[in-house]
Coordinates of C-alpha atoms and ligand atoms in Angstrom, one line a residue:
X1 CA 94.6 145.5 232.0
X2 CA 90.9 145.5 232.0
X3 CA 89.0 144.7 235.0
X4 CA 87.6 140.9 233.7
X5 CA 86.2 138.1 235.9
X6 CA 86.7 135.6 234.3
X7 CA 89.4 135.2 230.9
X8 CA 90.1 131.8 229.2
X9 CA 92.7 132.2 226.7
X10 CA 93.2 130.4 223.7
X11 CA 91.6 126.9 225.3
X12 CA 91.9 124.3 223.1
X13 CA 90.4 120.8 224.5
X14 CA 90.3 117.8 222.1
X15 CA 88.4 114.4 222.4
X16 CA 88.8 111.0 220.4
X17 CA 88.0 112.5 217.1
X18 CA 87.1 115.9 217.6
X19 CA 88.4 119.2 218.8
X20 CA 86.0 120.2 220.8
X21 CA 86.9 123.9 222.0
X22 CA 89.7 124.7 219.1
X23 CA 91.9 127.9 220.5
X24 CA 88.3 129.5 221.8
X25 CA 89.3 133.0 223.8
X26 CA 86.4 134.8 225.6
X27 CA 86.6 137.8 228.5
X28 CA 83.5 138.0 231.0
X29 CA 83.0 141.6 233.1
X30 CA 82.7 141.6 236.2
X31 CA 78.0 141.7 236.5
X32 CA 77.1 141.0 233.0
X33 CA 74.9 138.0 232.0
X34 CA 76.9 136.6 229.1
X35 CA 75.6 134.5 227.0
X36 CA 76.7 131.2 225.0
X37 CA 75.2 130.7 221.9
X38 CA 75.5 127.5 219.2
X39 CA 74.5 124.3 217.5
X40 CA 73.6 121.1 219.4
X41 CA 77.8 119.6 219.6
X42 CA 79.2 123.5 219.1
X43 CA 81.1 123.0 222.4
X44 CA 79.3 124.9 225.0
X45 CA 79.0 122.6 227.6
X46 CA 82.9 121.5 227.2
X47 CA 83.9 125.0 227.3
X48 CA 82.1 126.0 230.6
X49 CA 83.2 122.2 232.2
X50 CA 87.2 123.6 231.9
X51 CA 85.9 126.9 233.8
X52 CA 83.9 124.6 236.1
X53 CA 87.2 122.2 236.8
X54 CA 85.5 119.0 235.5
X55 CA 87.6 119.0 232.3
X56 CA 91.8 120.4 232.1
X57 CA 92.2 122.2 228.9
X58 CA 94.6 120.5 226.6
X59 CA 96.1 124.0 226.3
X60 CA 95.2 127.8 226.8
X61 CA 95.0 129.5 230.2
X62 CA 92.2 130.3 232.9
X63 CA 92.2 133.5 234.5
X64 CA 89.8 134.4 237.5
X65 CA 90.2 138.0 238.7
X66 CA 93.6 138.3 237.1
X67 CA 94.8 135.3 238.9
X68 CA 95.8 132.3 236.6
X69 CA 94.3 129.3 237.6
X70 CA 94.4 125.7 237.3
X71 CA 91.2 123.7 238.4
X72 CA 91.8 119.9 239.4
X73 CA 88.2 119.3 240.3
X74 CA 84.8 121.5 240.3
X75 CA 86.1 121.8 244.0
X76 CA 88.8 124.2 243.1
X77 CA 86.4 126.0 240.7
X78 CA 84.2 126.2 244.2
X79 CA 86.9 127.6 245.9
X80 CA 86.9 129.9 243.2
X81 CA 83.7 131.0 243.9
X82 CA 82.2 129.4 240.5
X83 CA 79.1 127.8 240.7
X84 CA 77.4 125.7 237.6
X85 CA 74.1 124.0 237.1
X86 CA 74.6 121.7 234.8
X87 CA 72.6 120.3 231.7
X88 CA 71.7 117.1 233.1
X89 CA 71.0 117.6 237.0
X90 CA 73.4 116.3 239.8
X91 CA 71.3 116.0 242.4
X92 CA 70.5 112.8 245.4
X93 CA 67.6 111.6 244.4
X94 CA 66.9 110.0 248.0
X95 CA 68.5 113.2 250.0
X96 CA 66.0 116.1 251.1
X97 CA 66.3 119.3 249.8
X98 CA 68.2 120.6 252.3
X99 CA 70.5 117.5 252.6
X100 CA 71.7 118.3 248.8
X101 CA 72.4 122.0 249.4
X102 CA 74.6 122.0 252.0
X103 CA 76.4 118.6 250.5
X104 CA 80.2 119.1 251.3
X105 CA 79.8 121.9 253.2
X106 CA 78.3 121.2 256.2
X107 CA 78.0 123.7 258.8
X108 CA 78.9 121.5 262.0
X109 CA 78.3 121.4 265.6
X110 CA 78.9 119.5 268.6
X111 CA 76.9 117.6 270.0
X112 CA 76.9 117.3 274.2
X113 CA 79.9 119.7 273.5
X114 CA 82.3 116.8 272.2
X115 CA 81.1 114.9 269.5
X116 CA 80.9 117.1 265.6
X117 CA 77.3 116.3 263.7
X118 CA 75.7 118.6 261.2
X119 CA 74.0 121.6 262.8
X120 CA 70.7 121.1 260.7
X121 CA 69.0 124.0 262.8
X122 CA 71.8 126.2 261.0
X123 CA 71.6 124.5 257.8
X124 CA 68.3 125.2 257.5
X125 CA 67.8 128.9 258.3
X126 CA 70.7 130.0 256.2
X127 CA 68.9 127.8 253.1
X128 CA 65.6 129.8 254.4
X129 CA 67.3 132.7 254.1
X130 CA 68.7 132.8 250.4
X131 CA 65.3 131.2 249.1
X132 CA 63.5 134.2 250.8
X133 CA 66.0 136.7 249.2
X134 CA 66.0 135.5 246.0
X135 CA 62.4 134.4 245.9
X136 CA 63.5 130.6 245.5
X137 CA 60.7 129.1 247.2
X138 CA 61.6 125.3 248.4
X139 CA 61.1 122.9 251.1
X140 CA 64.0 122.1 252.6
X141 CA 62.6 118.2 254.3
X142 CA 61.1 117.4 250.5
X143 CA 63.4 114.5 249.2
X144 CA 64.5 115.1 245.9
X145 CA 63.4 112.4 244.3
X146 CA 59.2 113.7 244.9
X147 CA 60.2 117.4 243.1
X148 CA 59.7 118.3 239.3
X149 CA 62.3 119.4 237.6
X150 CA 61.8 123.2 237.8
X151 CA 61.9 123.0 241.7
X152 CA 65.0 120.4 241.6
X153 CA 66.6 123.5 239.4
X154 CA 65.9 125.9 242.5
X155 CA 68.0 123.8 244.5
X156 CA 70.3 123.4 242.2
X157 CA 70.5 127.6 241.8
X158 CA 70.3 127.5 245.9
X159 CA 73.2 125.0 245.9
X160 CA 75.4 127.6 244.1
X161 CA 74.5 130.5 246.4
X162 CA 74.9 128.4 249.5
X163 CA 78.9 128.1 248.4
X164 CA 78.6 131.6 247.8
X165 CA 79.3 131.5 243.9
X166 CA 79.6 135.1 242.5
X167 CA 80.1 133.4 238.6
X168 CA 76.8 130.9 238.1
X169 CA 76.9 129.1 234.8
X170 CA 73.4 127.6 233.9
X171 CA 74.1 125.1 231.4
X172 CA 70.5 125.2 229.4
X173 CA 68.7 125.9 232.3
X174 CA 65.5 126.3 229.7
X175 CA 65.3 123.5 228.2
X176 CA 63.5 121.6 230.6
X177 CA 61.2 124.6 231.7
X178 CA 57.8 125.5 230.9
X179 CA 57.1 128.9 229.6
X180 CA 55.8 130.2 232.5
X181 CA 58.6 128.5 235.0
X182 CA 61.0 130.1 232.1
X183 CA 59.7 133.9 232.4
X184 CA 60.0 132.8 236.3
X185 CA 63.8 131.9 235.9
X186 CA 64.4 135.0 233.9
X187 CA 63.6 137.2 237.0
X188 CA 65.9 135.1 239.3
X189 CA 68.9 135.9 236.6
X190 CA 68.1 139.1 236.7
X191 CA 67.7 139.4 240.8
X192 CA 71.1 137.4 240.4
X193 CA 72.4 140.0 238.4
X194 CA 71.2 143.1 240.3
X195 CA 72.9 141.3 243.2
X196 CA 76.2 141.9 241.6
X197 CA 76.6 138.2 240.2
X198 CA 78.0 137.3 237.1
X199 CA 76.2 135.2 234.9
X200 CA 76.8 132.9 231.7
X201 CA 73.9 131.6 230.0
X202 CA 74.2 128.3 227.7
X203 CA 71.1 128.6 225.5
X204 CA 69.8 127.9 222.2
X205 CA 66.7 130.2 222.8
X206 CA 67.7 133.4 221.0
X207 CA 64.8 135.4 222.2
X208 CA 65.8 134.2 225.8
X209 CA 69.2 136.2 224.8
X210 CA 67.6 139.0 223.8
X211 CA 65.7 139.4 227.3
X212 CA 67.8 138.9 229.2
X213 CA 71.8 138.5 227.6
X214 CA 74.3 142.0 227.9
X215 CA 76.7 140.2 225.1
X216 CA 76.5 136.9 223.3
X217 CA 79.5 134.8 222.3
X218 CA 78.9 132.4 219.6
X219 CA 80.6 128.9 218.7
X220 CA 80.2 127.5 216.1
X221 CA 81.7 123.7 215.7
X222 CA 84.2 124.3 218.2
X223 CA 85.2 127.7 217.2
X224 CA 84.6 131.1 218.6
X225 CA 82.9 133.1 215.9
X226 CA 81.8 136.3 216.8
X227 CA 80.9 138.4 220.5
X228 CA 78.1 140.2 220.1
X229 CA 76.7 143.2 221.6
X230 CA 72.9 141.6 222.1
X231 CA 71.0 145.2 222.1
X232 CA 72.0 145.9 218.8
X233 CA 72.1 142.8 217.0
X234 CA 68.9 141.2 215.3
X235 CA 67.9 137.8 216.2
X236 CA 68.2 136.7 212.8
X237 CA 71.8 137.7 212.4
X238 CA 72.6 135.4 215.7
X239 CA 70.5 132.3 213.9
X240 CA 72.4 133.0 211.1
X241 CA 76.5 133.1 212.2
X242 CA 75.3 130.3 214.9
X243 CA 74.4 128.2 212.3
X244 CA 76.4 129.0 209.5
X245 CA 74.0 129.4 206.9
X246 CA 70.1 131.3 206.4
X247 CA 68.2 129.9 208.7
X248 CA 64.5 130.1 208.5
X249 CA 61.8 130.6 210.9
X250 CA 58.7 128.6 209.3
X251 CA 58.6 125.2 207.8
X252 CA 57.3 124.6 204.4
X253 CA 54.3 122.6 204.6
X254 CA 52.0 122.1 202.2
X255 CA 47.7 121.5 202.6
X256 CA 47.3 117.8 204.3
X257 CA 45.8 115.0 202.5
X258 CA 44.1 112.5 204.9
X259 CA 43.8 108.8 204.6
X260 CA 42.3 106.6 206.6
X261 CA 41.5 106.5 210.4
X262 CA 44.7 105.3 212.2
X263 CA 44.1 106.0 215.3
X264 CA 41.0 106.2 217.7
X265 CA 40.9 106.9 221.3
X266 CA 37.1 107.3 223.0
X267 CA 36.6 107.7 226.3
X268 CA 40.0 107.4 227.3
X269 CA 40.2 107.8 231.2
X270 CA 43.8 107.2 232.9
X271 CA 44.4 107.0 236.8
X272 CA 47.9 107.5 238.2
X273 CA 49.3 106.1 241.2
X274 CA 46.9 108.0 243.6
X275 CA 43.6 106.8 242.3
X276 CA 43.3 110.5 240.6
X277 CA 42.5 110.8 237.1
X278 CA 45.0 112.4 235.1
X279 CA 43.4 111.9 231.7
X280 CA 39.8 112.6 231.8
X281 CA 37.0 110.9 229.4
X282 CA 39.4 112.3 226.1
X283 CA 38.2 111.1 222.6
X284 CA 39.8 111.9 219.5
X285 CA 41.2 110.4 216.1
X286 CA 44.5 111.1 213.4
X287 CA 44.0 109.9 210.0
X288 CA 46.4 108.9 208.2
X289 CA 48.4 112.2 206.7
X290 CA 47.6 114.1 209.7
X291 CA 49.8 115.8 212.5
X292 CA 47.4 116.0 215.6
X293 CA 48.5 118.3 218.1
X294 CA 48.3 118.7 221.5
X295 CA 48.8 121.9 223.3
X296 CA 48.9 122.2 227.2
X297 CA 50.6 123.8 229.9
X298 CA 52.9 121.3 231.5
X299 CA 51.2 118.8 233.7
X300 CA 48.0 118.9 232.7
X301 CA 47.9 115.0 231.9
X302 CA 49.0 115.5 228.3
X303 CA 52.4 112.8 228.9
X304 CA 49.9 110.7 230.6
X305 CA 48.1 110.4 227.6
X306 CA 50.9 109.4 225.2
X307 CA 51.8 107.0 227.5
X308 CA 48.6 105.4 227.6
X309 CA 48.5 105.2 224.0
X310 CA 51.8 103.7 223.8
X311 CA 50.8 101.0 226.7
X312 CA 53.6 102.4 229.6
X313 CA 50.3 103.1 231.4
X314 CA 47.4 101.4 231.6
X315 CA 43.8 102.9 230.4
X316 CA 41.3 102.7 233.4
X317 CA 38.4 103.1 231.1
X318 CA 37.4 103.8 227.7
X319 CA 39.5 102.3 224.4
X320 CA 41.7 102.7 222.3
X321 CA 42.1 101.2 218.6
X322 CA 44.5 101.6 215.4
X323 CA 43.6 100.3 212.3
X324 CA 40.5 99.3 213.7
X325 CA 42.0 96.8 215.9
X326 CA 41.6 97.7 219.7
X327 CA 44.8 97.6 221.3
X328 CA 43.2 98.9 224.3
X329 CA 45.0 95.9 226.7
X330 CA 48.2 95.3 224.4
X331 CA 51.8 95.4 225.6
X332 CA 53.6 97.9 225.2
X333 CA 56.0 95.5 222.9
X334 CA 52.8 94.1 220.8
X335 CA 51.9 97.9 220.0
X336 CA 55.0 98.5 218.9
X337 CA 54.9 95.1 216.3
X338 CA 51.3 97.1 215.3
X339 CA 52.6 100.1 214.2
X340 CA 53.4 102.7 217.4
X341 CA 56.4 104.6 217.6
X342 CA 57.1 106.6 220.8
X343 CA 59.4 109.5 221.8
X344 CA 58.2 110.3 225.1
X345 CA 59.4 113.2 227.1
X346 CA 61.8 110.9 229.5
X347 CA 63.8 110.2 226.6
X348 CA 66.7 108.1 229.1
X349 CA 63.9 105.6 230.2
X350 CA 63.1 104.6 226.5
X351 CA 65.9 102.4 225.8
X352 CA 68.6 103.7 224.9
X353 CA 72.2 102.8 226.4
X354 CA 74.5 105.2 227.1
X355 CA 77.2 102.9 227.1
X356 CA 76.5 101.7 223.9
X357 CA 77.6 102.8 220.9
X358 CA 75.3 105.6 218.4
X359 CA 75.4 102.9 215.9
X360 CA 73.9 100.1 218.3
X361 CA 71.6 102.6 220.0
X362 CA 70.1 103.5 216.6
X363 CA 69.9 99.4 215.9
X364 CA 68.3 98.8 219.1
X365 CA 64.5 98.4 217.3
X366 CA 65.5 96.2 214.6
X367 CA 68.4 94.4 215.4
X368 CA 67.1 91.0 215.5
X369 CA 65.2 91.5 212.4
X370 CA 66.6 91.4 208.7
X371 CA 68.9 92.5 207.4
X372 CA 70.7 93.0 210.6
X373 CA 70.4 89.7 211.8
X374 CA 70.4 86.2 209.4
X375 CA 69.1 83.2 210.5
X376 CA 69.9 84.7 214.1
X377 CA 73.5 86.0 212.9
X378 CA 73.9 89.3 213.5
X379 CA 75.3 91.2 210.4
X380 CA 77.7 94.3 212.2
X381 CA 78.7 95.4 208.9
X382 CA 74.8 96.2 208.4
X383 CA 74.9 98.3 211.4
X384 CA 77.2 100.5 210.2
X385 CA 75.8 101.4 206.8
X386 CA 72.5 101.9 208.4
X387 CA 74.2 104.1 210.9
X388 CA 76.3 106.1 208.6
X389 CA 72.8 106.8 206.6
X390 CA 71.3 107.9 209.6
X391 CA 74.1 110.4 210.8
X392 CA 73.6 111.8 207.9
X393 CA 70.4 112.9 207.2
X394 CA 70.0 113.4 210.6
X395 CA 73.0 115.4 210.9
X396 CA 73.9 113.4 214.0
X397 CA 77.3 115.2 215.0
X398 CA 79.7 113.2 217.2
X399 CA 83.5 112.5 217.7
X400 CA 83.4 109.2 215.9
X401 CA 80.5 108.4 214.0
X402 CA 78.9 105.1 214.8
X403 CA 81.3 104.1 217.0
X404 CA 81.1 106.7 219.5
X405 CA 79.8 106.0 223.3
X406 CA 76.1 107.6 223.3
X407 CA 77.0 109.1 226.9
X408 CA 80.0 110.7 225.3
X409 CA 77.7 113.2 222.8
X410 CA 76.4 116.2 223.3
X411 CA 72.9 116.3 225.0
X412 CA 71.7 117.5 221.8
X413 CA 73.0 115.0 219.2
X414 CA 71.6 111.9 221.6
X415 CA 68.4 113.6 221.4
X416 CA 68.9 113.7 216.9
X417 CA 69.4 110.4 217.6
X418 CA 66.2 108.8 219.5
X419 CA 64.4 111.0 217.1
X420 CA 66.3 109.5 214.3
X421 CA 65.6 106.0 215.5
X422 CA 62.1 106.1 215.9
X423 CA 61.5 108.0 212.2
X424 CA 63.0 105.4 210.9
X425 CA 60.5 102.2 212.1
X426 CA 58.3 103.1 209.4
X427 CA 55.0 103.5 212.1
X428 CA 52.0 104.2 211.8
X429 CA 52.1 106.6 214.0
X430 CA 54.7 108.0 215.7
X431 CA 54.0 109.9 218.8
X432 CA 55.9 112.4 219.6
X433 CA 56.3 114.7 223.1
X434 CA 59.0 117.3 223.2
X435 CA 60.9 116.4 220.2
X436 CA 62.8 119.3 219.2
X437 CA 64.2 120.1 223.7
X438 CA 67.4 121.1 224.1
X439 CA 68.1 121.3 220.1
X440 CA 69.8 124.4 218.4
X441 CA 67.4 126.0 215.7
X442 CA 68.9 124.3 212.4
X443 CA 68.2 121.1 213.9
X444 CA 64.9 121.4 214.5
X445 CA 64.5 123.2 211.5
X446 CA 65.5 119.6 210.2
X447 CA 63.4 117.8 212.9
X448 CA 60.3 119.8 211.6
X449 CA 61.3 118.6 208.0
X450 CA 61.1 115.0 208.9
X451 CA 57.9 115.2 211.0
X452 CA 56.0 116.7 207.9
X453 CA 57.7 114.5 205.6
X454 CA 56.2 111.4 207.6
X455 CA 53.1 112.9 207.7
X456 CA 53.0 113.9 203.8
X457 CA 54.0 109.8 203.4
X458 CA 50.8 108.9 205.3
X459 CA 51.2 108.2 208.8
X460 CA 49.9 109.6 211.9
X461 CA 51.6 112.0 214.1
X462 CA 50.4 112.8 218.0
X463 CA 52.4 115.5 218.6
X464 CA 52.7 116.7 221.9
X465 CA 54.4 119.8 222.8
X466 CA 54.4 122.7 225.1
X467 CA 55.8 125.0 222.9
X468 CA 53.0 127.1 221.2
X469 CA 55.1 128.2 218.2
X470 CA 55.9 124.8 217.3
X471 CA 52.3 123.7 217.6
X472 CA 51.2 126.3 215.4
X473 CA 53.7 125.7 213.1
X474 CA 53.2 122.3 212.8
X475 CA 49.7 121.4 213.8
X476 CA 46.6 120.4 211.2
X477 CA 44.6 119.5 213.9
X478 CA 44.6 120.7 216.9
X479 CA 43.4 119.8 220.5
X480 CA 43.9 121.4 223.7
X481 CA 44.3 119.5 227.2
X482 CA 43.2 121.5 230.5
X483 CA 43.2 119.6 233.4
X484 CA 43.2 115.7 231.8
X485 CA 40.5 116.8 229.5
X486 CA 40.2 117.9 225.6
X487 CA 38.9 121.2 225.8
X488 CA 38.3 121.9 222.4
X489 CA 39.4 119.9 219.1
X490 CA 39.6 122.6 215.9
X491 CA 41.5 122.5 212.2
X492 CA 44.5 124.5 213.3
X493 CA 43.8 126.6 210.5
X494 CA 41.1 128.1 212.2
X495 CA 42.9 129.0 215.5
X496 CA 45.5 131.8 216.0
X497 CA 47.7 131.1 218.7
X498 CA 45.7 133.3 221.1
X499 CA 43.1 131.3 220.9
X500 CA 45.0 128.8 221.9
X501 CA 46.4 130.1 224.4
X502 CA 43.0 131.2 225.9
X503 CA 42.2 127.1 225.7
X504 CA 45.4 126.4 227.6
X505 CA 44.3 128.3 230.5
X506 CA 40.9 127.0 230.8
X507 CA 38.6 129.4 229.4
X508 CA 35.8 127.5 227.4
X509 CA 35.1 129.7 224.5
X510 CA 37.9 131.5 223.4
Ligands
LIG1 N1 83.5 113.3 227.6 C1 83.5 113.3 226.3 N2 84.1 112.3 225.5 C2 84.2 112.4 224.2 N3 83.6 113.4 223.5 C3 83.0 114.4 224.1 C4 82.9 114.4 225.6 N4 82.3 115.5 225.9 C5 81.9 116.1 224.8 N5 82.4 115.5 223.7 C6 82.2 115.9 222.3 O1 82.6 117.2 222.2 C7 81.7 117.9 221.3 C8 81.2 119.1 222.0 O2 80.2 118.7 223.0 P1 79.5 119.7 224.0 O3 78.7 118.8 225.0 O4 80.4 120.6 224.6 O5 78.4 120.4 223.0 P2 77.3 121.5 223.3 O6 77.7 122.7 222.6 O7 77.1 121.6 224.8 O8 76.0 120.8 222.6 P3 74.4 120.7 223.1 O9 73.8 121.9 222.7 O10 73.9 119.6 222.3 O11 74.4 120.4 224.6 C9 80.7 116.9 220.9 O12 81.0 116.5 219.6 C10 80.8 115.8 221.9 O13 80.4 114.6 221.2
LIG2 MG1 75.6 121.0 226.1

């Protein structure tokens, strides 16, 4: 028998409604970075759960070394020397860097010779020592709760190698990156790798595959379709058997035809918590018919600014109108009754409920308005239909249509959904950040779709994103943020994406 770290035969695992993994075999060597590959609900995250020991398989075996397994609890899988950072981060908000690392596994001492208590001093060099050999810088006294995301994922990689995980599963570790903290991440894999560790990669980025992937197994609605060799298979040909179907690359979009001024934003200066201004004297307008959009490397006050203009933060100076009417001090709730639709980047903080069902979540704007509510009856029936419709030309993929739990879908498919939700109010303008994270390429070929459909029906898109590509694709206007200020405003048809580029790292005239 071949030399295989890790072999999961024939796993089948089911949930209320769906077969999730259906008799799914794959066979990882011993130092390769193998990747997982499929739509948004394929099964991915299910699949590397049962290796992980947060889910038993309803049938099929695990194998680690040639040793059959059974995992009770990602403890076992520990034991195993499996480590996994998962899709939605587990760490303590309130604990300190170092605190969450060595969670479990404390190294102890004792104190005045008799009583045990943590041996920080230990703790600490051995956590100094992995982040200096695999360039992981941290802090290890930072509390969790103060770090961005792509520093809280360094712990989260430091927390594996603390346990002394030779198999590290990153579960979309991309997603929530930049594109300069994503190149960064690709180096740690491979520093992983050269380090003799096995790696399997959960990501819908093909080109992220191609860097950095030895073999590629695909799923595709809970089955195992193909294992490629990545070297010598095209890009396109992984789209393609991923999604069952031609994908394609670039949305159709035809010239824009503007309307009228929707919305206006002059002078527009926003301070954050520390008295610094994030947003900086900005001015700009979106007609009617036009997708304005904002290109940025991550933090340079462009969420700041969509959450000024949708009232979660509050304009220090400067105003801000649509339709004509300043809305400058509204609530958050009377721009809404204007005309505003919002998908900001924190997508958990905007209402939704994850123990509610899709069909109620989808609801959650309108459901005290008619048809879904008569006379102050509430009309369930109504719910349904207008989830059903949703579902499906959103291609919203769950176990039980409407009636599943949101917390129970993939991260993908809750993501369709927001999207889905706040499409449907009919806006204005919808302001968008981020929409298409986290979602497999055929969905956002059908996320594109509905953005330039909105716009070709008239209303105003802000779209925010910090994915160049998508700008380009998308954007008739575009404006670039350095800094908390607009450094240049063009017709996107006059820009190349080096240009913009150039913009996003401050130089003035590209
Ligand atoms: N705990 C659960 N209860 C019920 N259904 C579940 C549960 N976990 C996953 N599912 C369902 O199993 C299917 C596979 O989900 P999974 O999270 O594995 O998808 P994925 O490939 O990781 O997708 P994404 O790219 O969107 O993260 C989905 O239809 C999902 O709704
Ligand atoms: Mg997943």
């Amino acid at each position: 028998m071949e030399d295989y770290i890790v072999e999961m035969r024939h796993i089948t695992k089911r949930f209320p409604g769906i077969v999730a993994n259906d008799d799914v075999s794959i066979q990882i060597q011993r130092g390769e970075v193998y990747a997982l590959l499929g739509e948004n609900g394929a099964g991915k995250s299910t699949l590397m759960s049962m290796l992980f020991g947060m889910y038993e398989p309803d049938s099929g075996e695990i194998y680690i070394q040639g040793e059959k397994v059974t995992f009770r609890s990602s403890n076992d899988a520990s034991a195993h020397n499996i480590g996994m950072v998962h899709q939605h981060f587990k760490l303590v908000d309130n604990y300190t860097v170092a605190e969450n690392i060595i969670l479990g596994m404390e190294p102890m001492k004792r104190f005045l010779g008799v009583l045990p208590c943590v041996d920080m001093k230990t703790a600490n060099r051995q956590i100094a020592e992995l982040s200096k050999r695999y360039g992981l810088e941290v802090n290890p006294t930072d509390k969790i709760e103060d770090l961005p995301v792509s520093v809280r994922q360094r712990v989260e990689i430091l927390k594996m190698l603390y346990r002394e995980a030779d198999i590290l599963i990153f579960d979309e570790p991309t997603a929530v990156l930049t594109p300069q903290e994503i190149e960064f991440l690709l180096k740690i894999i491979g520093e992983l790798r050269k380090n003799g560790k096995t790696i399997i990669l959960i990501t819908h980025k093909i080109e992220e595959i191609k860097k950095i992937a030895d073999r590629c197994a695909i799923l595709h609605r809970g089955k195992l379709v193909d294992v490629l060799d990545v070297a010598s298979t095209s890009s396109q040909t992984m789209a393609n058997m991923m999604v069952g179907r031609q994908v394609e690359f670039s949305a159709d979009k035809s010239s824009p035809h503007y309307r009228d001024t929707i919305l206006e934003v002059d002078h527009l200066t926003v301070r954050n918590a520390n008295k610094f201004d994030v947003v900086k004297d900005v001015s700009f307008r979106i007609r009617g018919g036009e997708i304005f959009a904002i290109a940025g490397v991550s933090g340079n006050g462009q969420g700041e600014l969509a959450d000024a203009i949708a009232g979660m933060l509050k304009a220090h100076s400067g105003s801000i109108k649509l339709c004509g009417t300043d809305i400058t001090e509204a609530t958050i709730r009377q721009r809404t009754e204007a005309g505003i639709s919002y998908i900001p980047e924190d997508r958990q903080g905007v209402g939704v409920f994850m123990d509610f069902t899709l069909s109620q979540n989808l609801a959650l704007r309108k459901y005290y308005r008619e048809p879904f509510a008569k006379k102050g009856i509430l009309d369930f029936g109504q719910f349904d239909r207008y989830a059903e419709s949703l579902i499906g030309t959103y291609d919203i993929r769950s176990g039980q249509g409407g009636k599943t739990i949101l917390r129970s879908m993939s991260g993908g498919n809750q993501q369709k959904a927001i999207v889905a939700r706040e499409i449907e109010e009919h806006s204005k303008l919808i302001i968008f950040v981020q929409p298409t994270r986290g979602l497999d390429i055929g969905a956002i070929e059908n996320i594109h779709r509905q953005i330039i459909a909105e716009r070709d029906k008239g209303v105003a898109i802000l779209l925010i994103s910090l994915e160049l590509d998508e700008i380009m694709e998308l954007a008739d206007t575009i404006g670039v943020i350095y800094n908390g200020q607009l450094l240049k405003i063009a017709d996107a048809s006059t820009m190349t994406s080096h240009d913009v580029g150039k913009y996003m790292m401050g130089v003035k005239e590209a």
